Amino acid sequence: MFKTMNPILFQGNLDKKHYFEGWYFKQVTKDENELISFIPGISLNDNDKHCFVQYISVTKDNENHPLIKTDYFRYPLDQFISRDKPFQVQIGPNTFSEDKVSVLLKKEGLTIKGSFRLAHLYPIKKSTLNPTIMGPFSYVPFMECYHGVISMKHHLSGYVKINHRLIDFTEGTGYIEKDWGTSFPKQYLWLQSNTFTNTETSLFFSVADIPFMKAVFEGFICNLLVHQREYRFATYNRSKMSIEQLTSQKIKIVLENTHARLTISAQPSQFGELIAPKKGSMSLPIKEGFSNSIYIKLEDFHTQQTYEDQGKMCGMEIVGYKMEK
């Protein structure tokens, strides 16, 4: 129960045969022009047990066009060390905790070095019935993939140096989530942004095809933080969700329950390649990109008020869906 209520902790063990676990630390600079995410994790399978750190960065060229770069750094499994109290994961020379991240990633032609502090983490609301963002599904055994949202938003201080280029994240914005299980879903859509005009606003959304008892159902979760209040739209709280538009130019999603209606619109930009798990093996190439233009409209049925906001640096993954041009 303790680990279920604290998804940031290492949920598995190194004796599992087909298993993955990965944390997602996202950092955006104060001016919202640069982004870097680190994904530390483990891959357990028959052929290639190891631990790793992936990264994805978004920068701008001289004409303000986005440039996406990704890479994968693997380490022997014996270089994975985890601790619960306080939480810490170490992979080789790289350390990840709730209050500090330190990285030293090296391969030919590339060195990523940095250290930054995390402060004022904003966890989601939890209860015995809903111990994680997955709600009651958190307790269902043998699911293909479990998901946890650790911090919707927090403050950063520090830097990352990519070769000779220094990126200062002081007064920037962070986000943390994680996944664990055997495989990523065959089809899913994921959006996340916490760089809106209102600096206290944060959004997470995911919809996926979920195998369950020899069947497959579409499950979705959305958590919106506005004015220090959470709006949760999910399959398990009887919300409704519709993907009204999914093209290379625009994504539009509408969610609704008895409390509110939320409209999300985003414009896909560029995508880079990351590696996702399949039966524990990090062998599935996926496209992760970002949108520098995301719009939300929240209609609160109880207060009769409408909230609208525009955001940037929205993380985005679209896997298995056919996108129209």
PDB file of C-alpha atoms in Angstrom:
ATOM      1  CA  MET A   1       0.000   0.000   0.000  1.00  0.00           C
ATOM      2  CA  PHE A   2       2.846   2.397   0.811  1.00  0.00           C
ATOM      3  CA  LYS A   3       4.387   2.002  -2.642  1.00  0.00           C
ATOM      4  CA  THR A   4       1.004   2.185  -4.373  1.00  0.00           C
ATOM      5  CA  MET A   5       0.366   5.563  -2.725  1.00  0.00           C
ATOM      6  CA  ASN A   6       3.859   6.740  -3.691  1.00  0.00           C
ATOM      7  CA  PRO A   7       4.339   5.953  -7.393  1.00  0.00           C
ATOM      8  CA  ILE A   8       7.639   7.833  -7.573  1.00  0.00           C
ATOM      9  CA  LEU A   9       9.235   4.932  -5.699  1.00  0.00           C
ATOM     10  CA  PHE A  10      10.727   1.961  -7.561  1.00  0.00           C
ATOM     11  CA  GLN A  11       7.681  -0.292  -7.954  1.00  0.00           C
ATOM     12  CA  GLY A  12       9.358  -3.425  -9.306  1.00  0.00           C
ATOM     13  CA  ASN A  13      12.348  -5.597  -8.551  1.00  0.00           C
ATOM     14  CA  LEU A  14      15.353  -6.709 -10.569  1.00  0.00           C
ATOM     15  CA  ASP A  15      14.249 -10.355 -10.606  1.00  0.00           C
ATOM     16  CA  LYS A  16      11.282  -9.730 -12.905  1.00  0.00           C
ATOM     17  CA  LYS A  17      11.553 -11.354 -16.347  1.00  0.00           C
ATOM     18  CA  HIS A  18       9.684  -8.937 -18.626  1.00  0.00           C
ATOM     19  CA  TYR A  19       9.460  -5.561 -16.978  1.00  0.00           C
ATOM     20  CA  PHE A  20      10.253  -1.885 -17.456  1.00  0.00           C
ATOM     21  CA  GLU A  21      10.112   1.144 -15.233  1.00  0.00           C
ATOM     22  CA  GLY A  22      10.897   4.703 -16.204  1.00  0.00           C
ATOM     23  CA  TRP A  23      10.695   8.186 -14.712  1.00  0.00           C
ATOM     24  CA  TYR A  24      10.104  11.317 -16.803  1.00  0.00           C
ATOM     25  CA  PHE A  25      11.699  14.570 -15.602  1.00  0.00           C
ATOM     26  CA  LYS A  26      10.814  17.555 -17.799  1.00  0.00           C
ATOM     27  CA  GLN A  27      12.466  20.984 -17.496  1.00  0.00           C
ATOM     28  CA  VAL A  28      11.554  24.235 -19.291  1.00  0.00           C
ATOM     29  CA  THR A  29      13.555  27.458 -19.083  1.00  0.00           C
ATOM     30  CA  LYS A  30      12.110  30.663 -17.647  1.00  0.00           C
ATOM     31  CA  ASP A  31      11.777  32.246 -21.106  1.00  0.00           C
ATOM     32  CA  GLU A  32      10.032  29.059 -22.352  1.00  0.00           C
ATOM     33  CA  ASN A  33      12.385  28.785 -25.306  1.00  0.00           C
ATOM     34  CA  GLU A  34      14.251  25.621 -24.319  1.00  0.00           C
ATOM     35  CA  LEU A  35      13.209  22.257 -22.939  1.00  0.00           C
ATOM     36  CA  ILE A  36      15.052  19.136 -21.871  1.00  0.00           C
ATOM     37  CA  SER A  37      13.582  15.933 -20.475  1.00  0.00           C
ATOM     38  CA  PHE A  38      15.469  13.044 -18.893  1.00  0.00           C
ATOM     39  CA  ILE A  39      14.043   9.531 -18.707  1.00  0.00           C
ATOM     40  CA  PRO A  40      15.952   7.212 -16.353  1.00  0.00           C
ATOM     41  CA  GLY A  41      14.763   3.618 -16.263  1.00  0.00           C
ATOM     42  CA  ILE A  42      15.358  -0.128 -16.365  1.00  0.00           C
ATOM     43  CA  SER A  43      14.668  -2.778 -19.008  1.00  0.00           C
ATOM     44  CA  LEU A  44      14.323  -6.423 -17.942  1.00  0.00           C
ATOM     45  CA  ASN A  45      13.907  -9.108 -20.601  1.00  0.00           C
ATOM     46  CA  ASP A  46      15.450 -12.387 -21.745  1.00  0.00           C
ATOM     47  CA  ASN A  47      18.089 -10.912 -24.022  1.00  0.00           C
ATOM     48  CA  ASP A  48      19.256  -7.503 -22.827  1.00  0.00           C
ATOM     49  CA  LYS A  49      18.817  -6.528 -19.185  1.00  0.00           C
ATOM     50  CA  HIS A  50      20.134  -3.023 -18.584  1.00  0.00           C
ATOM     51  CA  CYS A  51      19.376   0.412 -17.183  1.00  0.00           C
ATOM     52  CA  PHE A  52      19.358   3.606 -19.191  1.00  0.00           C
ATOM     53  CA  VAL A  53      18.865   7.355 -19.425  1.00  0.00           C
ATOM     54  CA  GLN A  54      17.130   8.859 -22.440  1.00  0.00           C
ATOM     55  CA  TYR A  55      16.900  12.538 -23.182  1.00  0.00           C
ATOM     56  CA  ILE A  56      14.928  14.787 -25.498  1.00  0.00           C
ATOM     57  CA  SER A  57      15.695  18.468 -25.973  1.00  0.00           C
ATOM     58  CA  VAL A  58      13.939  21.278 -27.810  1.00  0.00           C
ATOM     59  CA  THR A  59      15.851  24.394 -28.786  1.00  0.00           C
ATOM     60  CA  LYS A  60      15.335  27.162 -31.345  1.00  0.00           C
ATOM     61  CA  ASP A  61      17.506  27.963 -34.356  1.00  0.00           C
ATOM     62  CA  ASN A  62      18.418  31.462 -35.573  1.00  0.00           C
ATOM     63  CA  GLU A  63      15.016  31.771 -37.254  1.00  0.00           C
ATOM     64  CA  ASN A  64      13.175  30.620 -34.111  1.00  0.00           C
ATOM     65  CA  HIS A  65      12.326  27.221 -35.589  1.00  0.00           C
ATOM     66  CA  PRO A  66      12.298  24.282 -33.134  1.00  0.00           C
ATOM     67  CA  LEU A  67      15.096  21.734 -33.197  1.00  0.00           C
ATOM     68  CA  ILE A  68      14.545  18.380 -31.474  1.00  0.00           C
ATOM     69  CA  LYS A  69      17.368  16.073 -30.423  1.00  0.00           C
ATOM     70  CA  THR A  70      17.184  12.726 -28.627  1.00  0.00           C
ATOM     71  CA  ASP A  71      19.591  10.015 -27.515  1.00  0.00           C
ATOM     72  CA  TYR A  72      19.769   6.822 -25.451  1.00  0.00           C
ATOM     73  CA  PHE A  73      22.514   6.039 -22.940  1.00  0.00           C
ATOM     74  CA  ARG A  74      22.671   2.453 -21.675  1.00  0.00           C
ATOM     75  CA  TYR A  75      24.381   1.128 -18.544  1.00  0.00           C
ATOM     76  CA  PRO A  76      24.863  -2.352 -17.050  1.00  0.00           C
ATOM     77  CA  LEU A  77      22.014  -3.338 -14.767  1.00  0.00           C
ATOM     78  CA  ASP A  78      24.305  -3.427 -11.735  1.00  0.00           C
ATOM     79  CA  GLN A  79      24.661   0.360 -12.087  1.00  0.00           C
ATOM     80  CA  PHE A  80      21.001   0.816 -11.139  1.00  0.00           C
ATOM     81  CA  ILE A  81      20.510   1.704  -7.465  1.00  0.00           C
ATOM     82  CA  SER A  82      17.203   2.783  -5.920  1.00  0.00           C
ATOM     83  CA  ARG A  83      16.279   4.065  -2.482  1.00  0.00           C
ATOM     84  CA  ASP A  84      12.851   4.744  -0.969  1.00  0.00           C
ATOM     85  CA  LYS A  85      13.475   6.983   2.063  1.00  0.00           C
ATOM     86  CA  PRO A  86      14.268   9.497   0.759  1.00  0.00           C
ATOM     87  CA  PHE A  87      13.553   8.578  -2.848  1.00  0.00           C
ATOM     88  CA  GLN A  88      16.554   8.388  -5.136  1.00  0.00           C
ATOM     89  CA  VAL A  89      17.446   6.539  -8.323  1.00  0.00           C
ATOM     90  CA  GLN A  90      21.044   6.327  -9.479  1.00  0.00           C
ATOM     91  CA  ILE A  91      22.067   5.087 -12.932  1.00  0.00           C
ATOM     92  CA  GLY A  92      25.798   5.183 -13.400  1.00  0.00           C
ATOM     93  CA  PRO A  93      26.917   8.730 -12.556  1.00  0.00           C
ATOM     94  CA  ASN A  94      23.371  10.097 -12.912  1.00  0.00           C
ATOM     95  CA  THR A  95      21.182  10.768  -9.877  1.00  0.00           C
ATOM     96  CA  PHE A  96      17.464  11.581  -9.729  1.00  0.00           C
ATOM     97  CA  SER A  97      15.494  12.501  -6.610  1.00  0.00           C
ATOM     98  CA  GLU A  98      12.558  14.685  -5.547  1.00  0.00           C
ATOM     99  CA  ASP A  99      14.773  17.663  -4.858  1.00  0.00           C
ATOM    100  CA  LYS A 100      17.786  17.285  -7.149  1.00  0.00           C
ATOM    101  CA  VAL A 101      18.819  15.939 -10.548  1.00  0.00           C
ATOM    102  CA  SER A 102      22.457  15.472 -11.538  1.00  0.00           C
ATOM    103  CA  VAL A 103      23.475  14.118 -14.952  1.00  0.00           C
ATOM    104  CA  LEU A 104      26.709  13.190 -16.699  1.00  0.00           C
ATOM    105  CA  LEU A 105      25.942  11.528 -20.032  1.00  0.00           C
ATOM    106  CA  LYS A 106      28.767  10.831 -22.448  1.00  0.00           C
ATOM    107  CA  LYS A 107      29.262   9.253 -25.841  1.00  0.00           C
ATOM    108  CA  GLU A 108      31.318  10.151 -28.874  1.00  0.00           C
ATOM    109  CA  GLY A 109      30.597  13.734 -29.886  1.00  0.00           C
ATOM    110  CA  LEU A 110      28.155  14.388 -27.068  1.00  0.00           C
ATOM    111  CA  THR A 111      28.492  15.313 -23.404  1.00  0.00           C
ATOM    112  CA  ILE A 112      25.510  16.358 -21.291  1.00  0.00           C
ATOM    113  CA  LYS A 113      26.419  17.591 -17.837  1.00  0.00           C
ATOM    114  CA  GLY A 114      24.332  19.418 -15.298  1.00  0.00           C
ATOM    115  CA  SER A 115      22.763  19.727 -11.901  1.00  0.00           C
ATOM    116  CA  PHE A 116      19.554  21.434 -10.850  1.00  0.00           C
ATOM    117  CA  ARG A 117      17.323  21.685  -7.815  1.00  0.00           C
ATOM    118  CA  LEU A 118      13.596  20.970  -7.674  1.00  0.00           C
ATOM    119  CA  ALA A 119      11.418  22.863  -5.193  1.00  0.00           C
ATOM    120  CA  HIS A 120       7.730  23.188  -4.278  1.00  0.00           C
ATOM    121  CA  LEU A 121       6.567  20.032  -6.029  1.00  0.00           C
ATOM    122  CA  TYR A 122       2.812  19.969  -6.641  1.00  0.00           C
ATOM    123  CA  PRO A 123       1.504  16.383  -6.330  1.00  0.00           C
ATOM    124  CA  ILE A 124      -1.971  15.374  -7.470  1.00  0.00           C
ATOM    125  CA  LYS A 125      -4.754  14.825  -4.950  1.00  0.00           C
ATOM    126  CA  LYS A 126      -4.864  11.233  -3.708  1.00  0.00           C
ATOM    127  CA  SER A 127      -7.117   9.050  -1.575  1.00  0.00           C
ATOM    128  CA  THR A 128      -7.404   5.394  -0.633  1.00  0.00           C
ATOM    129  CA  LEU A 129      -9.808   4.872  -3.553  1.00  0.00           C
ATOM    130  CA  ASN A 130      -7.659   6.912  -5.948  1.00  0.00           C
ATOM    131  CA  PRO A 131      -4.055   6.379  -4.801  1.00  0.00           C
ATOM    132  CA  THR A 132      -2.604   7.505  -8.154  1.00  0.00           C
ATOM    133  CA  ILE A 133      -3.737   9.229 -11.334  1.00  0.00           C
ATOM    134  CA  MET A 134      -5.095   5.810 -12.436  1.00  0.00           C
ATOM    135  CA  GLY A 135      -7.713   5.827  -9.693  1.00  0.00           C
ATOM    136  CA  PRO A 136      -9.072   2.385  -8.706  1.00  0.00           C
ATOM    137  CA  PHE A 137      -7.181   0.801 -11.628  1.00  0.00           C
ATOM    138  CA  SER A 138      -4.037   1.318  -9.531  1.00  0.00           C
ATOM    139  CA  TYR A 139      -5.022  -1.806  -7.599  1.00  0.00           C
ATOM    140  CA  VAL A 140      -5.687  -4.045 -10.613  1.00  0.00           C
ATOM    141  CA  PRO A 141      -2.866  -6.624 -10.922  1.00  0.00           C
ATOM    142  CA  PHE A 142      -1.064  -7.572 -14.126  1.00  0.00           C
ATOM    143  CA  MET A 143      -1.971  -4.511 -16.165  1.00  0.00           C
ATOM    144  CA  GLU A 144       0.222  -3.876 -19.194  1.00  0.00           C
ATOM    145  CA  CYS A 145       1.235  -0.396 -18.056  1.00  0.00           C
ATOM    146  CA  TYR A 146       0.774   1.648 -14.881  1.00  0.00           C
ATOM    147  CA  HIS A 147       1.093   5.419 -14.805  1.00  0.00           C
ATOM    148  CA  GLY A 148       1.861   7.935 -12.081  1.00  0.00           C
ATOM    149  CA  VAL A 149       1.887  11.738 -12.044  1.00  0.00           C
ATOM    150  CA  ILE A 150       4.405  12.868  -9.427  1.00  0.00           C
ATOM    151  CA  SER A 151       4.453  16.662  -9.757  1.00  0.00           C
ATOM    152  CA  MET A 152       2.151  18.757 -11.924  1.00  0.00           C
ATOM    153  CA  LYS A 153       4.461  21.717 -11.522  1.00  0.00           C
ATOM    154  CA  HIS A 154       7.542  22.778  -9.574  1.00  0.00           C
ATOM    155  CA  HIS A 155      10.342  25.345  -9.526  1.00  0.00           C
ATOM    156  CA  LEU A 156      13.841  24.813 -10.894  1.00  0.00           C
ATOM    157  CA  SER A 157      17.290  26.250 -10.266  1.00  0.00           C
ATOM    158  CA  GLY A 158      20.472  25.112 -11.968  1.00  0.00           C
ATOM    159  CA  TYR A 159      21.829  24.355 -15.398  1.00  0.00           C
ATOM    160  CA  VAL A 160      22.487  21.749 -18.078  1.00  0.00           C
ATOM    161  CA  LYS A 161      25.454  21.953 -20.416  1.00  0.00           C
ATOM    162  CA  ILE A 162      25.181  20.172 -23.780  1.00  0.00           C
ATOM    163  CA  ASN A 163      28.731  20.054 -25.135  1.00  0.00           C
ATOM    164  CA  HIS A 164      29.755  23.722 -24.921  1.00  0.00           C
ATOM    165  CA  ARG A 165      26.268  25.232 -24.749  1.00  0.00           C
ATOM    166  CA  LEU A 166      24.964  26.187 -21.298  1.00  0.00           C
ATOM    167  CA  ILE A 167      21.201  26.150 -20.609  1.00  0.00           C
ATOM    168  CA  ASP A 168      20.136  27.940 -17.429  1.00  0.00           C
ATOM    169  CA  PHE A 169      16.969  26.537 -15.833  1.00  0.00           C
ATOM    170  CA  THR A 170      16.906  28.948 -12.900  1.00  0.00           C
ATOM    171  CA  GLU A 171      13.315  30.119 -12.309  1.00  0.00           C
ATOM    172  CA  GLY A 172      12.189  27.567 -14.871  1.00  0.00           C
ATOM    173  CA  THR A 173       9.343  25.058 -14.605  1.00  0.00           C
ATOM    174  CA  GLY A 174       9.449  21.298 -14.033  1.00  0.00           C
ATOM    175  CA  TYR A 175       7.154  18.276 -14.277  1.00  0.00           C
ATOM    176  CA  ILE A 176       7.546  14.609 -13.219  1.00  0.00           C
ATOM    177  CA  GLU A 177       5.633  11.460 -14.166  1.00  0.00           C
ATOM    178  CA  LYS A 178       6.460   7.775 -14.583  1.00  0.00           C
ATOM    179  CA  ASP A 179       5.405   4.445 -16.117  1.00  0.00           C
ATOM    180  CA  TRP A 180       6.008   0.801 -15.191  1.00  0.00           C
ATOM    181  CA  GLY A 181       4.814  -2.619 -16.325  1.00  0.00           C
ATOM    182  CA  THR A 182       5.561  -4.785 -19.349  1.00  0.00           C
ATOM    183  CA  SER A 183       4.735  -2.687 -22.435  1.00  0.00           C
ATOM    184  CA  PHE A 184       3.469   0.694 -23.563  1.00  0.00           C
ATOM    185  CA  PRO A 185      -0.039   0.594 -25.109  1.00  0.00           C
ATOM    186  CA  LYS A 186      -0.248  -0.157 -28.832  1.00  0.00           C
ATOM    187  CA  GLN A 187      -2.293   3.001 -29.313  1.00  0.00           C
ATOM    188  CA  TYR A 188      -2.188   6.117 -27.157  1.00  0.00           C
ATOM    189  CA  LEU A 189      -2.192   9.903 -27.188  1.00  0.00           C
ATOM    190  CA  TRP A 190      -0.417  11.941 -24.497  1.00  0.00           C
ATOM    191  CA  LEU A 191      -0.244  15.710 -23.915  1.00  0.00           C
ATOM    192  CA  GLN A 192       1.377  17.659 -21.092  1.00  0.00           C
ATOM    193  CA  SER A 193       2.054  21.341 -20.518  1.00  0.00           C
ATOM    194  CA  ASN A 194       2.599  23.539 -17.486  1.00  0.00           C
ATOM    195  CA  THR A 195       3.830  26.666 -19.259  1.00  0.00           C
ATOM    196  CA  PHE A 196       0.639  28.662 -19.653  1.00  0.00           C
ATOM    197  CA  THR A 197       0.047  32.414 -19.468  1.00  0.00           C
ATOM    198  CA  ASN A 198      -1.192  31.823 -15.937  1.00  0.00           C
ATOM    199  CA  THR A 199       1.948  30.372 -14.372  1.00  0.00           C
ATOM    200  CA  GLU A 200      -0.059  28.301 -11.875  1.00  0.00           C
ATOM    201  CA  THR A 201      -1.890  26.312 -14.574  1.00  0.00           C
ATOM    202  CA  SER A 202      -0.832  22.762 -15.460  1.00  0.00           C
ATOM    203  CA  LEU A 203      -2.343  20.092 -17.721  1.00  0.00           C
ATOM    204  CA  PHE A 204      -1.874  16.345 -18.184  1.00  0.00           C
ATOM    205  CA  PHE A 205      -3.916  14.217 -20.611  1.00  0.00           C
ATOM    206  CA  SER A 206      -3.629  10.622 -21.791  1.00  0.00           C
ATOM    207  CA  VAL A 207      -5.879   8.220 -23.691  1.00  0.00           C
ATOM    208  CA  ALA A 208      -4.889   4.648 -24.537  1.00  0.00           C
ATOM    209  CA  ASP A 209      -6.162   1.257 -25.626  1.00  0.00           C
ATOM    210  CA  ILE A 210      -5.893  -0.869 -22.486  1.00  0.00           C
ATOM    211  CA  PRO A 211      -5.860  -4.703 -22.546  1.00  0.00           C
ATOM    212  CA  PHE A 212      -8.027  -6.043 -19.741  1.00  0.00           C
ATOM    213  CA  MET A 213      -9.261  -9.609 -19.151  1.00  0.00           C
ATOM    214  CA  LYS A 214      -8.891 -10.735 -22.792  1.00  0.00           C
ATOM    215  CA  ALA A 215     -10.559  -7.558 -24.030  1.00  0.00           C
ATOM    216  CA  VAL A 216      -9.431  -4.022 -24.851  1.00  0.00           C
ATOM    217  CA  PHE A 217     -11.070  -0.796 -23.719  1.00  0.00           C
ATOM    218  CA  GLU A 218     -10.257   2.868 -24.281  1.00  0.00           C
ATOM    219  CA  GLY A 219      -9.205   4.506 -21.035  1.00  0.00           C
ATOM    220  CA  PHE A 220      -8.427   8.170 -20.524  1.00  0.00           C
ATOM    221  CA  ILE A 221      -7.170  10.435 -17.755  1.00  0.00           C
ATOM    222  CA  CYS A 222      -6.918  14.212 -17.643  1.00  0.00           C
ATOM    223  CA  ASN A 223      -5.834  16.368 -14.740  1.00  0.00           C
ATOM    224  CA  LEU A 224      -6.062  20.156 -14.969  1.00  0.00           C
ATOM    225  CA  LEU A 225      -4.705  22.428 -12.270  1.00  0.00           C
ATOM    226  CA  VAL A 226      -6.273  25.914 -12.279  1.00  0.00           C
ATOM    227  CA  HIS A 227      -6.176  28.439  -9.424  1.00  0.00           C
ATOM    228  CA  GLN A 228      -4.910  25.676  -7.070  1.00  0.00           C
ATOM    229  CA  ARG A 229      -7.951  23.539  -7.862  1.00  0.00           C
ATOM    230  CA  GLU A 230      -7.848  20.191  -9.648  1.00  0.00           C
ATOM    231  CA  TYR A 231     -10.298  19.197 -12.344  1.00  0.00           C
ATOM    232  CA  ARG A 232     -10.123  15.436 -12.995  1.00  0.00           C
ATOM    233  CA  PHE A 233     -11.653  13.852 -16.085  1.00  0.00           C
ATOM    234  CA  ALA A 234     -11.240  10.085 -16.272  1.00  0.00           C
ATOM    235  CA  THR A 235     -12.860   6.842 -17.338  1.00  0.00           C
ATOM    236  CA  TYR A 236     -13.153   5.840 -13.690  1.00  0.00           C
ATOM    237  CA  ASN A 237     -15.159   8.943 -12.646  1.00  0.00           C
ATOM    238  CA  ARG A 238     -17.664   8.585 -15.481  1.00  0.00           C
ATOM    239  CA  SER A 239     -16.363  11.451 -17.561  1.00  0.00           C
ATOM    240  CA  LYS A 240     -16.798  11.482 -21.324  1.00  0.00           C
ATOM    241  CA  MET A 241     -14.069  12.131 -23.875  1.00  0.00           C
ATOM    242  CA  SER A 242     -14.114  12.830 -27.600  1.00  0.00           C
ATOM    243  CA  ILE A 243     -11.190  13.302 -29.986  1.00  0.00           C
ATOM    244  CA  GLU A 244     -12.873  15.741 -32.357  1.00  0.00           C
ATOM    245  CA  GLN A 245      -9.866  16.455 -34.551  1.00  0.00           C
ATOM    246  CA  LEU A 246      -6.583  14.615 -35.089  1.00  0.00           C
ATOM    247  CA  THR A 247      -4.549  15.920 -37.999  1.00  0.00           C
ATOM    248  CA  SER A 248      -0.974  16.967 -38.653  1.00  0.00           C
ATOM    249  CA  GLN A 249      -2.167  20.542 -38.154  1.00  0.00           C
ATOM    250  CA  LYS A 250      -4.445  20.322 -35.136  1.00  0.00           C
ATOM    251  CA  ILE A 251      -5.528  18.117 -32.246  1.00  0.00           C
ATOM    252  CA  LYS A 252      -8.834  18.894 -30.527  1.00  0.00           C
ATOM    253  CA  ILE A 253     -10.129  16.983 -27.519  1.00  0.00           C
ATOM    254  CA  VAL A 254     -13.300  17.620 -25.506  1.00  0.00           C
ATOM    255  CA  LEU A 255     -13.827  16.158 -22.009  1.00  0.00           C
ATOM    256  CA  GLU A 256     -16.917  16.508 -19.846  1.00  0.00           C
ATOM    257  CA  ASN A 257     -18.406  15.342 -16.556  1.00  0.00           C
ATOM    258  CA  THR A 258     -21.050  16.644 -14.164  1.00  0.00           C
ATOM    259  CA  HIS A 259     -18.668  19.328 -12.882  1.00  0.00           C
ATOM    260  CA  ALA A 260     -17.097  20.863 -15.975  1.00  0.00           C
ATOM    261  CA  ARG A 261     -16.289  20.726 -19.669  1.00  0.00           C
ATOM    262  CA  LEU A 262     -12.708  21.043 -20.937  1.00  0.00           C
ATOM    263  CA  THR A 263     -11.642  21.714 -24.528  1.00  0.00           C
ATOM    264  CA  ILE A 264      -7.995  21.169 -25.473  1.00  0.00           C
ATOM    265  CA  SER A 265      -6.564  22.323 -28.806  1.00  0.00           C
ATOM    266  CA  ALA A 266      -2.928  21.872 -29.802  1.00  0.00           C
ATOM    267  CA  GLN A 267      -0.894  22.278 -32.977  1.00  0.00           C
ATOM    268  CA  PRO A 268       1.675  19.501 -33.491  1.00  0.00           C
ATOM    269  CA  SER A 269       5.123  20.788 -34.316  1.00  0.00           C
ATOM    270  CA  GLN A 270       8.162  18.562 -34.722  1.00  0.00           C
ATOM    271  CA  PHE A 271       8.829  15.055 -33.428  1.00  0.00           C
ATOM    272  CA  GLY A 272      11.950  13.223 -32.324  1.00  0.00           C
ATOM    273  CA  GLU A 273      12.489   9.503 -31.809  1.00  0.00           C
ATOM    274  CA  LEU A 274      12.481   7.896 -28.373  1.00  0.00           C
ATOM    275  CA  ILE A 275      12.525   4.221 -27.408  1.00  0.00           C
ATOM    276  CA  ALA A 276       9.565   2.653 -25.584  1.00  0.00           C
ATOM    277  CA  PRO A 277       9.173  -0.762 -23.916  1.00  0.00           C
ATOM    278  CA  LYS A 278       7.639  -3.876 -25.441  1.00  0.00           C
ATOM    279  CA  LYS A 279       7.487  -6.911 -23.131  1.00  0.00           C
ATOM    280  CA  GLY A 280      10.162  -5.315 -20.994  1.00  0.00           C
ATOM    281  CA  SER A 281      12.525  -4.709 -23.893  1.00  0.00           C
ATOM    282  CA  MET A 282      13.352  -1.131 -24.869  1.00  0.00           C
ATOM    283  CA  SER A 283      12.910  -1.866 -28.556  1.00  0.00           C
ATOM    284  CA  LEU A 284       9.894   0.109 -29.761  1.00  0.00           C
ATOM    285  CA  PRO A 285      10.689   3.379 -31.567  1.00  0.00           C
ATOM    286  CA  ILE A 286       8.077   6.072 -30.899  1.00  0.00           C
ATOM    287  CA  LYS A 287       7.749   9.712 -31.841  1.00  0.00           C
ATOM    288  CA  GLU A 288       7.757  12.298 -29.090  1.00  0.00           C
ATOM    289  CA  GLY A 289       7.367  15.895 -30.073  1.00  0.00           C
ATOM    290  CA  PHE A 290       5.966  19.108 -28.781  1.00  0.00           C
ATOM    291  CA  SER A 291       3.482  21.834 -29.552  1.00  0.00           C
ATOM    292  CA  ASN A 292       4.397  25.459 -29.024  1.00  0.00           C
ATOM    293  CA  SER A 293       0.743  26.370 -29.180  1.00  0.00           C
ATOM    294  CA  ILE A 294      -1.813  24.754 -26.868  1.00  0.00           C
ATOM    295  CA  TYR A 295      -5.154  26.274 -25.921  1.00  0.00           C
ATOM    296  CA  ILE A 296      -7.529  25.234 -23.140  1.00  0.00           C
ATOM    297  CA  LYS A 297     -11.075  26.298 -22.333  1.00  0.00           C
ATOM    298  CA  LEU A 298     -12.632  25.208 -19.051  1.00  0.00           C
ATOM    299  CA  GLU A 299     -16.353  25.667 -18.404  1.00  0.00           C
ATOM    300  CA  ASP A 300     -17.178  25.157 -14.726  1.00  0.00           C
ATOM    301  CA  PHE A 301     -20.841  24.144 -14.435  1.00  0.00           C
ATOM    302  CA  HIS A 302     -21.089  24.995 -10.714  1.00  0.00           C
ATOM    303  CA  THR A 303     -19.567  28.482 -10.745  1.00  0.00           C
ATOM    304  CA  GLN A 304     -20.828  29.259 -14.269  1.00  0.00           C
ATOM    305  CA  GLN A 305     -17.375  30.649 -15.007  1.00  0.00           C
ATOM    306  CA  THR A 306     -15.202  30.049 -18.071  1.00  0.00           C
ATOM    307  CA  TYR A 307     -11.430  29.945 -17.956  1.00  0.00           C
ATOM    308  CA  GLU A 308      -9.282  30.174 -21.094  1.00  0.00           C
ATOM    309  CA  ASP A 309      -5.513  30.055 -21.433  1.00  0.00           C
ATOM    310  CA  GLN A 310      -2.743  29.629 -23.982  1.00  0.00           C
ATOM    311  CA  GLY A 311       0.391  27.571 -23.402  1.00  0.00           C
ATOM    312  CA  LYS A 312       3.755  26.634 -24.892  1.00  0.00           C
ATOM    313  CA  MET A 313       6.257  23.761 -24.762  1.00  0.00           C
ATOM    314  CA  CYS A 314       3.570  21.083 -24.670  1.00  0.00           C
ATOM    315  CA  GLY A 315       4.962  17.549 -24.698  1.00  0.00           C
ATOM    316  CA  MET A 316       3.155  15.262 -27.138  1.00  0.00           C
ATOM    317  CA  GLU A 317       3.154  11.582 -28.101  1.00  0.00           C
ATOM    318  CA  ILE A 318       0.829  10.094 -30.741  1.00  0.00           C
ATOM    319  CA  VAL A 319       1.230   6.346 -31.210  1.00  0.00           C
ATOM    320  CA  GLY A 320      -1.012   4.060 -33.288  1.00  0.00           C
ATOM    321  CA  TYR A 321      -3.511   6.752 -34.289  1.00  0.00           C
ATOM    322  CA  LYS A 322      -3.960   7.597 -37.948  1.00  0.00           C
ATOM    323  CA  MET A 323      -3.523  11.321 -38.407  1.00  0.00           C
ATOM    324  CA  GLU A 324      -5.143  13.061 -41.315  1.00  0.00           C
ATOM    325  CA  LYS A 325      -3.179  15.669 -43.215  1.00  0.00           C
TER     326      LYS A 325
END
